[in-house]
Coordinates of N, CA and C in Angstrom, one line a residue:
M1 N 21.8 10.0 -20.9 CA 21.7 9.9 -19.6 C 21.1 9.2 -18.7
M2 N 21.6 8.3 -17.8 CA 20.9 7.4 -16.8 C 19.4 8.5 -15.7
K3 N 18.6 7.9 -15.7 CA 17.4 9.2 -14.7 C 17.4 8.3 -12.8
K4 N 17.6 9.6 -12.4 CA 17.3 9.5 -11.0 C 17.3 8.6 -10.4
K5 N 17.0 7.6 -9.3 CA 16.1 7.1 -9.1 C 15.5 7.2 -8.0
V6 N 14.0 7.8 -7.9 CA 13.3 8.1 -6.6 C 12.4 7.2 -6.1
V7 N 12.7 7.3 -4.9 CA 11.9 5.5 -3.9 C 10.5 6.2 -3.7
F8 N 9.8 5.8 -3.5 CA 8.4 6.2 -2.5 C 8.6 4.9 -1.7
L9 N 7.3 5.7 -0.4 CA 7.3 4.6 0.5 C 5.6 5.2 1.1
T10 N 4.9 5.0 0.5 CA 3.6 5.2 1.1 C 2.5 4.6 2.0
G11 N 2.3 5.1 2.7 CA 1.3 4.9 3.5 C -0.5 5.0 3.6
A12 N -1.4 4.5 4.4 CA -2.5 5.1 4.6 C -2.6 6.5 3.7
G13 N -2.2 7.1 4.4 CA -2.6 8.8 4.9 C -2.4 9.1 2.9
M14 N -1.2 8.3 2.6 CA -2.3 8.7 0.8 C -3.5 8.6 -0.4
S15 N -3.8 8.1 0.5 CA -5.4 7.8 0.1 C -6.2 8.7 0.8
V16 N -6.4 9.2 1.4 CA -7.4 10.2 2.3 C -8.0 10.8 1.6
E17 N -7.1 11.6 1.1 CA -8.1 12.2 -0.5 C -7.9 12.3 -1.1
S18 N -8.6 10.9 -1.4 CA -9.7 9.9 -2.0 C -10.5 9.5 -1.9
G19 N -11.0 9.7 -0.7 CA -11.5 9.2 0.1 C -12.1 7.4 0.7
F20 N -11.0 7.3 0.7 CA -10.1 5.7 1.4 C -10.0 6.0 2.2
K21 N -10.4 5.4 3.3 CA -10.0 5.6 4.6 C -8.6 5.3 5.2
T22 N -8.0 6.0 6.1 CA -7.2 5.0 6.5 C -8.0 3.8 8.0
F23 N -6.7 3.1 8.2 CA -7.1 2.0 8.9 C -7.0 2.5 10.2
R24 N -6.1 3.2 10.7 CA -5.6 3.7 12.0 C -5.9 4.6 12.4
G25 N -6.4 6.0 11.3 CA -6.4 6.9 11.7 C -8.2 6.9 12.3
Q26 N -8.7 7.8 13.3 CA -10.1 8.5 13.3 C -10.7 8.3 12.7
D27 N -11.8 7.6 12.9 CA -12.9 6.7 12.1 C -12.5 5.9 11.1
G28 N -11.3 5.4 11.4 CA -10.8 3.8 10.6 C -11.7 2.7 9.9
L29 N -10.9 2.6 9.4 CA -11.4 1.4 8.4 C -11.9 0.2 9.8
W30 N -10.7 -0.4 10.3 CA -11.1 -0.8 11.4 C -11.8 -0.7 12.3
E31 N -12.6 0.5 12.7 CA -12.8 0.7 14.0 C -14.2 0.3 14.4
N32 N -14.6 -0.1 13.2 CA -15.9 -1.3 14.2 C -15.9 -2.7 14.1
E33 N -14.5 -3.1 14.5 CA -13.5 -4.4 14.0 C -12.9 -4.7 15.1
P34 N -12.4 -5.8 15.6 CA -11.3 -5.8 16.6 C -10.5 -6.3 15.0
V35 N -9.6 -5.5 15.3 CA -8.3 -6.3 14.1 C -8.5 -8.1 14.2
E36 N -7.7 -8.4 15.0 CA -8.2 -10.0 15.2 C -9.1 -10.1 14.9
R37 N -10.4 -10.1 14.7 CA -11.7 -11.1 14.2 C -10.9 -10.4 12.3
I38 N -11.0 -9.6 11.8 CA -11.1 -9.5 10.5 C -9.3 -9.2 9.5
A39 N -8.1 -9.3 10.8 CA -6.8 -9.1 10.0 C -5.7 -9.9 10.0
T40 N -6.3 -11.3 11.3 CA -5.5 -12.4 11.5 C -5.7 -13.6 11.0
H41 N -4.5 -14.7 10.8 CA -5.4 -15.8 10.4 C -5.9 -17.0 10.9
E42 N -5.5 -16.6 13.0 CA -6.8 -16.8 12.9 C -7.6 -16.7 13.1
G43 N -8.6 -15.4 12.6 CA -9.9 -14.7 12.4 C -10.1 -15.4 12.1
W44 N -9.3 -15.6 10.6 CA -10.0 -15.7 8.6 C -10.2 -17.9 9.5
L45 N -9.3 -18.7 10.4 CA -9.3 -19.3 10.7 C -11.1 -20.1 11.2
R46 N -11.5 -18.9 12.0 CA -12.9 -19.2 13.1 C -13.6 -18.5 11.6
E47 N -13.5 -17.8 11.0 CA -14.4 -17.0 10.4 C -14.4 -16.8 8.1
P48 N -13.8 -17.5 7.8 CA -14.1 -17.0 7.0 C -14.8 -16.5 5.9
D49 N -16.2 -16.9 6.3 CA -17.0 -15.8 5.8 C -17.0 -14.8 5.6
F50 N -17.3 -14.1 6.8 CA -17.3 -13.4 8.1 C -16.0 -12.1 7.2
V51 N -15.1 -12.9 7.5 CA -13.7 -12.4 6.4 C -14.1 -11.7 5.5
N52 N -14.2 -12.9 5.1 CA -14.6 -12.3 3.2 C -15.3 -11.4 2.9
Q53 N -16.6 -11.9 3.6 CA -17.5 -10.3 3.5 C -17.2 -8.8 4.2
F54 N -16.1 -8.6 4.6 CA -15.2 -7.2 5.3 C -15.1 -6.8 4.0
Y55 N -13.8 -7.9 4.1 CA -13.2 -7.0 2.4 C -13.9 -6.8 1.0
N56 N -14.6 -7.6 0.3 CA -16.0 -7.2 -0.2 C -16.3 -5.4 0.6
N57 N -16.9 -5.8 1.1 CA -17.6 -4.4 1.6 C -16.1 -3.5 1.6
L58 N -15.3 -3.7 2.0 CA -14.0 -2.6 1.2 C -13.7 -2.6 0.0
R59 N -13.9 -3.6 -0.1 CA -13.5 -3.8 -2.1 C -14.9 -2.9 -3.0
R60 N -16.2 -2.8 -2.4 CA -16.8 -1.8 -3.0 C -16.8 -0.4 -2.9
K61 N -15.7 0.2 -1.2 CA -15.8 1.4 -1.4 C -14.5 1.8 -2.3
L62 N -13.4 0.7 -2.0 CA -12.2 1.1 -3.2 C -12.6 1.9 -4.2
Y63 N -13.4 1.0 -5.3 CA -13.9 1.1 -6.3 C -14.6 2.6 -6.6
A64 N -15.2 2.6 -5.6 CA -15.7 3.9 -5.3 C -14.8 5.4 -5.7
A65 N -14.0 5.1 -5.1 CA -12.4 6.2 -4.7 C -12.2 6.0 -6.1
Q66 N -11.2 6.8 -6.1 CA -10.5 7.5 -7.6 C -8.8 8.0 -7.2
P67 N -8.1 7.8 -8.0 CA -6.6 8.8 -7.6 C -6.7 9.8 -7.7
N68 N -5.8 10.8 -6.9 CA -5.8 12.4 -5.9 C -4.6 12.5 -7.1
E69 N -4.5 13.6 -7.1 CA -3.7 14.5 -7.4 C -2.0 13.9 -7.2
G70 N -1.9 13.6 -5.8 CA -0.8 13.3 -5.4 C -0.9 11.9 -5.7
H71 N -1.7 10.9 -5.6 CA -0.9 10.0 -7.3 C -0.6 9.8 -7.9
R72 N -1.4 11.2 -8.9 CA -0.9 11.1 -10.8 C 0.4 12.0 -11.0
L73 N 0.7 12.8 -9.4 CA 1.8 13.8 -9.7 C 3.0 12.5 -9.6
I74 N 2.8 11.6 -8.3 CA 4.1 10.8 -7.7 C 4.2 9.4 -9.8
K75 N 3.1 9.1 -10.9 CA 2.7 8.9 -11.8 C 4.2 9.3 -12.9
E76 N 3.6 11.1 -13.1 CA 4.6 11.4 -14.0 C 5.3 12.2 -13.2
L77 N 6.5 12.0 -12.1 CA 7.4 12.2 -12.2 C 8.6 10.4 -12.9
E78 N 8.3 9.7 -13.6 CA 8.4 8.9 -14.6 C 8.5 10.1 -15.3
E79 N 8.5 10.4 -16.0 CA 9.2 10.9 -17.4 C 10.5 11.5 -17.4
D80 N 10.6 12.4 -16.0 CA 12.0 12.4 -15.7 C 12.7 11.6 -14.9
Y81 N 12.4 10.6 -13.6 CA 13.5 9.4 -13.3 C 12.7 8.3 -13.4
D82 N 13.7 7.9 -12.8 CA 13.8 6.2 -12.7 C 12.6 5.9 -11.1
V83 N 11.2 6.2 -11.5 CA 10.4 5.8 -9.8 C 9.7 4.2 -9.2
T84 N 9.6 4.1 -8.2 CA 9.5 3.2 -7.6 C 8.7 3.6 -6.5
V85 N 7.3 2.6 -6.3 CA 6.9 3.1 -5.5 C 6.4 2.0 -4.8
V86 N 7.1 1.9 -3.2 CA 6.9 1.0 -2.1 C 5.8 1.0 -1.3
T87 N 4.6 0.6 -1.2 CA 3.5 0.5 -0.8 C 3.4 0.0 0.2
Q88 N 2.0 0.3 1.0 CA 1.9 -0.5 2.4 C 0.3 -0.3 2.4
N89 N 0.0 0.5 1.7 CA -1.4 0.3 1.1 C -2.3 -0.3 0.0
V90 N -3.2 -1.5 0.4 CA -3.8 -2.4 0.0 C -4.7 -2.0 -1.1
D91 N -5.2 -0.8 -1.0 CA -5.6 -0.2 -2.6 C -5.0 -0.4 -3.4
N92 N -5.5 -0.3 -5.1 CA -5.0 0.2 -6.0 C -4.9 1.1 -6.6
L93 N -4.8 2.3 -5.8 CA -4.7 3.6 -6.7 C -3.8 4.4 -7.6
H94 N -2.2 3.4 -7.0 CA -0.9 4.3 -7.4 C -1.5 3.0 -8.8
E95 N -1.5 1.7 -9.2 CA -2.4 1.4 -10.6 C -3.1 2.4 -11.1
R96 N -3.6 2.3 -10.5 CA -4.8 3.2 -11.6 C -4.9 4.6 -11.9
A97 N -3.8 5.4 -11.4 CA -3.1 6.7 -11.2 C -2.2 6.6 -12.7
G98 N -1.4 5.5 -12.5 CA -0.6 5.0 -13.8 C 0.7 4.8 -13.8
S99 N 1.3 4.3 -12.2 CA 2.4 4.0 -12.3 C 2.6 2.9 -12.4
S100 N 3.6 2.4 -12.7 CA 4.4 1.2 -13.5 C 5.1 0.8 -13.1
H101 N 6.2 0.6 -11.4 CA 7.0 -0.3 -10.7 C 6.5 -0.1 -8.8
I102 N 5.5 -0.8 -8.4 CA 4.8 -1.2 -7.5 C 5.2 -2.1 -6.6
I103 N 5.6 -1.4 -5.4 CA 5.6 -3.4 -4.9 C 4.7 -3.2 -2.9
H104 N 3.8 -3.7 -3.3 CA 2.7 -4.0 -2.4 C 3.0 -4.8 -1.1
L105 N 3.4 -4.1 -0.2 CA 3.7 -5.0 0.7 C 3.0 -5.8 1.5
H106 N 2.0 -4.5 1.7 CA 1.1 -6.1 2.5 C -0.3 -6.1 1.6
G107 N 0.0 -6.8 0.7 CA -1.1 -7.1 -0.9 C -1.6 -6.6 -0.9
E108 N -3.1 -7.3 -1.8 CA -3.9 -6.1 -2.9 C -5.4 -6.4 -2.5
L109 N -6.3 -5.6 -2.4 CA -7.4 -5.8 -1.7 C -8.1 -5.8 -2.9
S110 N -8.1 -6.0 -4.3 CA -8.2 -6.3 -5.5 C -8.3 -7.2 -6.1
K111 N -7.2 -8.2 -4.9 CA -7.3 -9.6 -5.6 C -7.1 -10.4 -4.6
V112 N -7.9 -11.9 -5.1 CA -7.9 -12.7 -3.9 C -7.0 -14.1 -4.3
C113 N -7.0 -15.3 -3.3 CA -6.0 -16.4 -3.8 C -6.8 -17.4 -2.3
S114 N -5.7 -18.1 -2.7 CA -5.9 -20.1 -2.5 C -5.7 -19.5 -1.0
S115 N -6.5 -20.3 0.2 CA -6.0 -20.3 1.7 C -5.5 -21.3 2.3
H116 N -5.0 -22.3 0.8 CA -3.4 -22.9 1.2 C -2.2 -22.8 0.6
N117 N -2.3 -21.5 -0.5 CA -0.8 -21.2 -0.6 C -1.5 -20.3 -1.3
Q118 N -0.7 -19.2 -0.6 CA -1.5 -17.8 -0.4 C -0.9 -17.3 -1.7
F119 N 0.7 -17.6 -1.4 CA 1.5 -16.1 -3.2 C 1.6 -17.1 -3.7
D120 N 0.9 -18.5 -3.8 CA 1.1 -19.2 -5.5 C 0.7 -18.5 -6.4
E121 N 1.3 -17.5 -7.3 CA 0.5 -16.9 -8.5 C -0.6 -17.3 -8.9
H122 N -0.2 -19.0 -9.2 CA -1.1 -19.3 -10.1 C -2.3 -19.8 -9.4
Y123 N -2.9 -18.5 -8.2 CA -4.1 -18.6 -7.5 C -4.4 -17.8 -6.8
V124 N -3.9 -16.5 -7.3 CA -4.3 -15.6 -7.2 C -5.0 -14.7 -8.6
R125 N -5.7 -13.9 -8.1 CA -6.8 -13.8 -9.1 C -7.5 -12.0 -8.8
E126 N -7.8 -11.7 -10.0 CA -8.0 -10.4 -10.0 C -9.5 -10.3 -9.8
L127 N -10.0 -9.4 -9.4 CA -11.5 -9.2 -9.4 C -11.6 -8.2 -10.2
T128 N -12.6 -7.8 -10.4 CA -13.3 -7.0 -11.4 C -14.9 -5.9 -10.2
E129 N -14.4 -4.9 -10.9 CA -15.9 -3.5 -10.6 C -16.7 -4.5 -10.2
E130 N -17.4 -5.5 -11.4 CA -18.5 -5.6 -11.7 C -19.0 -6.7 -11.0
D131 N -17.7 -7.7 -10.8 CA -17.9 -9.3 -9.9 C -16.3 -9.0 -8.9
C132 N -16.9 -8.0 -8.0 CA -16.0 -8.2 -7.1 C -16.0 -8.4 -5.8
E133 N -16.8 -9.7 -5.4 CA -17.7 -10.6 -4.3 C -16.7 -11.6 -4.8
V134 N -16.7 -12.3 -3.0 CA -16.2 -13.2 -2.8 C -17.2 -14.2 -2.0
K135 N -18.4 -15.1 -2.9 CA -19.4 -15.6 -2.1 C -19.2 -17.0 -1.2
P136 N -20.0 -16.5 -0.5 CA -19.6 -18.2 0.9 C -18.8 -19.8 0.3
G137 N -18.2 -19.9 0.8 CA -17.6 -21.1 0.5 C -16.5 -21.3 -1.3
Q138 N -17.1 -20.0 -1.5 CA -16.9 -19.6 -2.7 C -15.2 -20.3 -2.2
K139 N -14.5 -21.2 -3.8 CA -13.1 -22.0 -3.1 C -12.4 -21.3 -5.0
S140 N -11.1 -21.8 -4.4 CA -9.4 -21.2 -5.5 C -9.7 -22.4 -6.3
A141 N -8.9 -22.6 -7.2 CA -8.8 -23.5 -8.1 C -7.6 -24.8 -7.6
D142 N -7.4 -24.5 -6.5 CA -6.5 -25.9 -5.5 C -7.9 -26.5 -4.5
G143 N -8.5 -26.1 -5.2 CA -9.8 -26.8 -4.0 C -9.7 -25.2 -2.4
S144 N -9.0 -25.2 -2.3 CA -9.1 -24.8 -0.9 C -10.1 -23.5 -1.4
L145 N -10.5 -23.0 -0.4 CA -11.5 -21.4 0.2 C -10.4 -20.5 -0.4
E146 N -11.8 -19.4 -1.2 CA -10.7 -18.2 -1.9 C -11.1 -17.2 -0.6
R147 N -9.8 -16.3 -0.2 CA -9.5 -15.6 1.0 C -9.1 -14.5 0.6
P148 N -9.4 -12.8 0.8 CA -8.2 -12.1 0.9 C -7.2 -12.0 0.4
F149 N -6.4 -11.6 -0.9 CA -5.0 -11.0 -0.8 C -4.2 -10.3 -0.7
I150 N -4.6 -10.2 0.7 CA -4.1 -9.8 1.8 C -3.0 -10.0 2.6
V151 N -2.0 -9.9 3.4 CA -1.2 -9.9 4.4 C -1.6 -9.7 5.7
F152 N -2.0 -10.9 6.1 CA -2.8 -11.0 7.9 C -1.7 -10.1 8.8
F153 N -1.9 -9.7 9.7 CA -1.4 -9.9 11.2 C -0.6 -11.2 11.7
G154 N 1.2 -11.6 11.5 CA 1.6 -12.2 11.6 C 1.7 -13.1 10.3
E155 N 1.8 -12.8 9.8 CA 1.8 -13.5 8.0 C 3.0 -13.0 7.3
P156 N 4.0 -13.5 6.6 CA 5.4 -13.1 6.1 C 5.0 -11.9 5.2
V157 N 6.0 -10.9 5.3 CA 5.7 -9.9 4.4 C 6.9 -10.6 3.4
I158 N 6.3 -11.1 1.7 CA 7.5 -11.2 1.2 C 8.0 -10.7 0.0
N159 N 7.4 -9.4 0.3 CA 8.0 -8.3 -0.9 C 9.5 -7.6 0.0
I160 N 9.8 -7.5 1.7 CA 9.6 -6.7 1.8 C 11.9 -6.9 1.9
G161 N 12.2 -7.3 0.7 CA 13.6 -8.1 -0.1 C 13.5 -6.8 -1.2
E162 N 12.5 -7.3 -2.0 CA 12.5 -6.3 -3.1 C 12.3 -5.1 -2.8
A163 N 12.0 -4.2 -1.6 CA 11.3 -3.2 -1.5 C 12.5 -2.7 -1.0
A164 N 13.8 -3.4 0.3 CA 14.7 -2.9 0.8 C 15.4 -2.7 -1.0
K165 N 16.1 -3.5 -1.7 CA 16.7 -3.6 -2.7 C 16.6 -2.2 -2.9
A166 N 15.0 -1.8 -3.7 CA 14.6 -0.9 -4.1 C 15.4 0.6 -3.6
V167 N 15.2 0.4 -2.1 CA 15.5 1.8 -0.8 C 17.5 2.1 -1.4
S168 N 17.9 0.8 -1.0 CA 19.0 0.6 -1.7 C 19.5 1.9 -2.3
M169 N 19.1 1.7 -3.9 CA 19.1 2.2 -4.3 C 18.5 3.5 -5.2
A170 N 18.4 3.6 -4.2 CA 17.5 5.6 -4.2 C 18.4 6.3 -4.2
D171 N 18.3 7.4 -5.8 CA 18.9 8.2 -5.1 C 18.4 9.6 -4.5
V172 N 17.3 9.4 -4.1 CA 15.7 10.3 -3.3 C 14.9 8.8 -2.3
F173 N 14.7 9.7 -2.0 CA 13.7 8.2 -0.7 C 12.5 9.8 -0.1
V174 N 11.3 9.5 -0.6 CA 10.4 10.2 0.1 C 9.0 9.1 0.5
I175 N 8.7 9.4 1.7 CA 7.7 9.2 2.8 C 6.3 10.2 2.6
I176 N 5.4 8.6 2.1 CA 4.1 9.6 2.3 C 3.0 9.2 3.6
G177 N 2.7 10.1 4.0 CA 1.2 9.4 5.0 C 1.4 8.1 5.4
T178 N 2.6 8.0 6.2 CA 2.0 6.5 7.3 C 3.3 6.6 8.4
S179 N 2.7 6.6 9.3 CA 3.4 6.8 10.7 C 4.5 6.1 11.1
L180 N 5.3 5.5 10.4 CA 6.3 5.0 10.4 C 6.0 4.3 11.5
N181 N 4.9 3.2 12.2 CA 5.0 2.4 13.6 C 4.8 0.5 12.9
V182 N 4.6 0.6 11.3 CA 4.9 -0.6 11.1 C 5.8 -0.9 10.6
Y183 N 6.4 -2.0 11.0 CA 7.1 -3.0 10.3 C 7.2 -4.1 9.9
P184 N 7.5 -4.9 9.0 CA 9.0 -3.9 8.6 C 8.9 -3.2 7.8
A185 N 7.8 -2.4 7.5 CA 8.2 -1.3 6.1 C 9.2 0.1 7.2
A186 N 8.9 0.4 8.7 CA 9.3 1.1 9.1 C 11.3 1.7 9.4
G187 N 11.2 -0.3 8.6 CA 13.0 0.0 9.0 C 13.6 0.2 7.3
L188 N 12.3 0.3 6.4 CA 13.6 1.0 5.2 C 14.6 1.9 5.1
L189 N 14.0 2.8 6.4 CA 14.6 4.3 6.3 C 15.7 4.1 6.6
Q190 N 16.6 2.5 7.0 CA 18.0 2.6 7.2 C 18.6 1.7 6.0
F191 N 17.4 1.9 4.7 CA 18.3 1.3 4.2 C 18.4 2.3 2.9
V192 N 18.4 3.6 3.2 CA 18.9 4.7 2.6 C 20.1 4.9 2.5
P193 N 21.0 5.2 1.2 CA 21.8 5.1 0.7 C 22.5 6.5 1.3
S194 N 23.7 6.4 2.3 CA 24.1 7.8 3.5 C 24.1 8.9 2.2
G195 N 23.7 9.8 2.4 CA 23.7 10.9 2.1 C 23.0 11.3 0.9
K196 N 22.3 10.6 0.3 CA 20.4 11.0 0.2 C 19.9 11.7 0.5
P197 N 18.9 12.3 -0.1 CA 18.2 13.3 0.4 C 17.2 12.3 0.8
I198 N 16.0 12.8 1.9 CA 15.0 11.9 2.8 C 13.8 12.8 2.6
F199 N 13.1 13.0 2.2 CA 11.6 13.1 2.5 C 10.6 13.1 2.7
L200 N 9.9 13.3 3.9 CA 9.0 13.5 4.7 C 7.5 13.8 4.4
I201 N 6.2 13.5 3.5 CA 5.3 14.5 3.1 C 4.3 14.0 4.2
D202 N 3.5 14.3 5.4 CA 2.4 14.3 6.0 C 2.2 15.4 7.3
P203 N 1.1 16.0 7.2 CA 0.1 16.9 7.8 C 0.3 16.5 9.6
N204 N 0.7 15.2 9.7 CA 1.1 15.3 11.5 C 2.3 15.0 11.8
S205 N 2.6 15.2 12.9 CA 4.0 14.5 12.8 C 4.5 13.1 13.2
V206 N 5.6 13.2 12.6 CA 5.8 12.0 12.3 C 7.2 11.3 12.9
T207 N 8.0 10.8 13.7 CA 8.6 10.2 14.1 C 9.5 9.5 13.2
T208 N 11.0 10.0 13.1 CA 11.7 9.4 12.7 C 13.2 8.1 13.2
C209 N 13.1 7.1 13.3 CA 14.5 7.0 14.1 C 15.7 6.4 12.5
S210 N 16.2 7.8 12.6 CA 17.5 7.5 11.7 C 18.2 8.5 12.0
A211 N 19.5 8.2 11.2 CA 20.9 9.1 11.6 C 20.8 10.4 10.6
Q212 N 19.8 9.9 9.3 CA 19.8 10.8 8.5 C 19.2 12.4 9.1
H213 N 19.3 12.8 7.8 CA 18.8 13.8 7.7 C 17.0 13.7 6.9
V214 N 16.4 14.2 7.4 CA 14.7 14.0 7.0 C 13.9 15.4 6.8
E215 N 13.8 14.9 5.6 CA 12.8 16.8 5.3 C 11.8 16.8 5.4
V216 N 11.4 17.6 6.6 CA 9.5 17.3 6.6 C 8.7 18.5 5.5
I217 N 7.9 18.4 5.1 CA 7.1 18.4 4.4 C 4.9 18.6 5.2
S218 N 4.9 19.7 5.9 CA 3.8 19.0 6.3 C 2.9 19.6 5.8
K219 N 2.2 18.6 4.8 CA 1.4 18.7 4.4 C 0.9 17.5 4.2
G220 N -0.5 17.3 3.8 CA -1.5 16.3 2.5 C -0.8 15.6 1.7
A221 N -0.9 14.8 1.0 CA -0.1 14.4 0.0 C -0.3 14.8 -1.6
S222 N -1.6 15.1 -1.8 CA -1.2 16.1 -3.0 C -0.7 17.3 -2.8
E223 N -1.0 18.4 -2.1 CA -0.1 19.5 -1.6 C 1.0 19.1 -1.2
G224 N 1.4 18.4 -0.3 CA 2.9 17.9 -0.4 C 3.4 17.6 -1.5
M225 N 2.9 16.7 -2.6 CA 3.8 16.5 -4.1 C 4.1 17.3 -4.8
R226 N 3.0 18.6 -5.1 CA 3.5 19.6 -5.0 C 4.6 20.2 -5.2
E227 N 4.8 20.0 -4.1 CA 6.0 21.4 -3.4 C 7.2 20.3 -3.5
L228 N 7.1 18.5 -3.4 CA 7.9 17.9 -3.8 C 8.7 18.2 -5.3
V229 N 7.3 18.3 -5.6 CA 7.7 18.4 -7.3 C 8.9 19.5 -7.7
E230 N 8.6 20.7 -7.6 CA 9.5 22.1 -7.4 C 10.4 21.7 -6.3
R231 N 10.7 21.0 -5.2 CA 11.9 20.9 -4.2 C 13.1 19.6 -5.4
L232 N 12.5 18.9 -5.9 CA 13.1 18.3 -6.9 C 14.1 19.1 -8.1
R233 N 13.6 19.5 -9.2 CA 13.7 20.3 -9.6 C 15.2 21.2 -9.4
S234 N 15.6 21.6 -7.3 CA 16.7 21.8 -7.3 C 17.7 21.3 -6.8
L235 N 17.6 19.6 -6.9 CA 18.4 19.3 -6.4 C 19.0 18.1 -8.0

């Protein structure tokens, strides 16, 4: 018997319990720097060394964080379900928890790439915890400056098609820790097949623009995942 497909869409709230702050929340990662300076292509062109140093610092915070129970419960669902994680997060906590099928929409903080050929996999490089910094002027294999493998504002979200396809095949769709304010990720809700269960796990109120019923679990990621696991057993 084929396993049911469960597709998750995770946002920054997924990682709060891991000690990795949300970008947009109170005391968020961008609080002390304007987004235009550290998360746009124009900002990169103006101050590449400053932008790289910002992400060097952020990367060190990531390596100090650990997957939380919510991450681990998503991984454990693979025993009984065909699980895909679509994440807006740039952290690698889903990977470190052991999830095997992850689609990153906004890039990966643990990687760097060419500034001329951002999505050319030949120039994408994974950094280690021991060597997680990009030095000033450091170059990629194609001779261009190395930059964070992050989708800056205004750059294409190239994995959105793969994510939409996964959502369109879901038997269950689960949203965790995202405000659903950032597009195109927020639009994935519209790809859920009619009549399939949709769950939203978030301690905060989230507005969903969907004609389908969304079952809300008003809890944080770990507590909410514990409840979801129980709910899935009754489907």
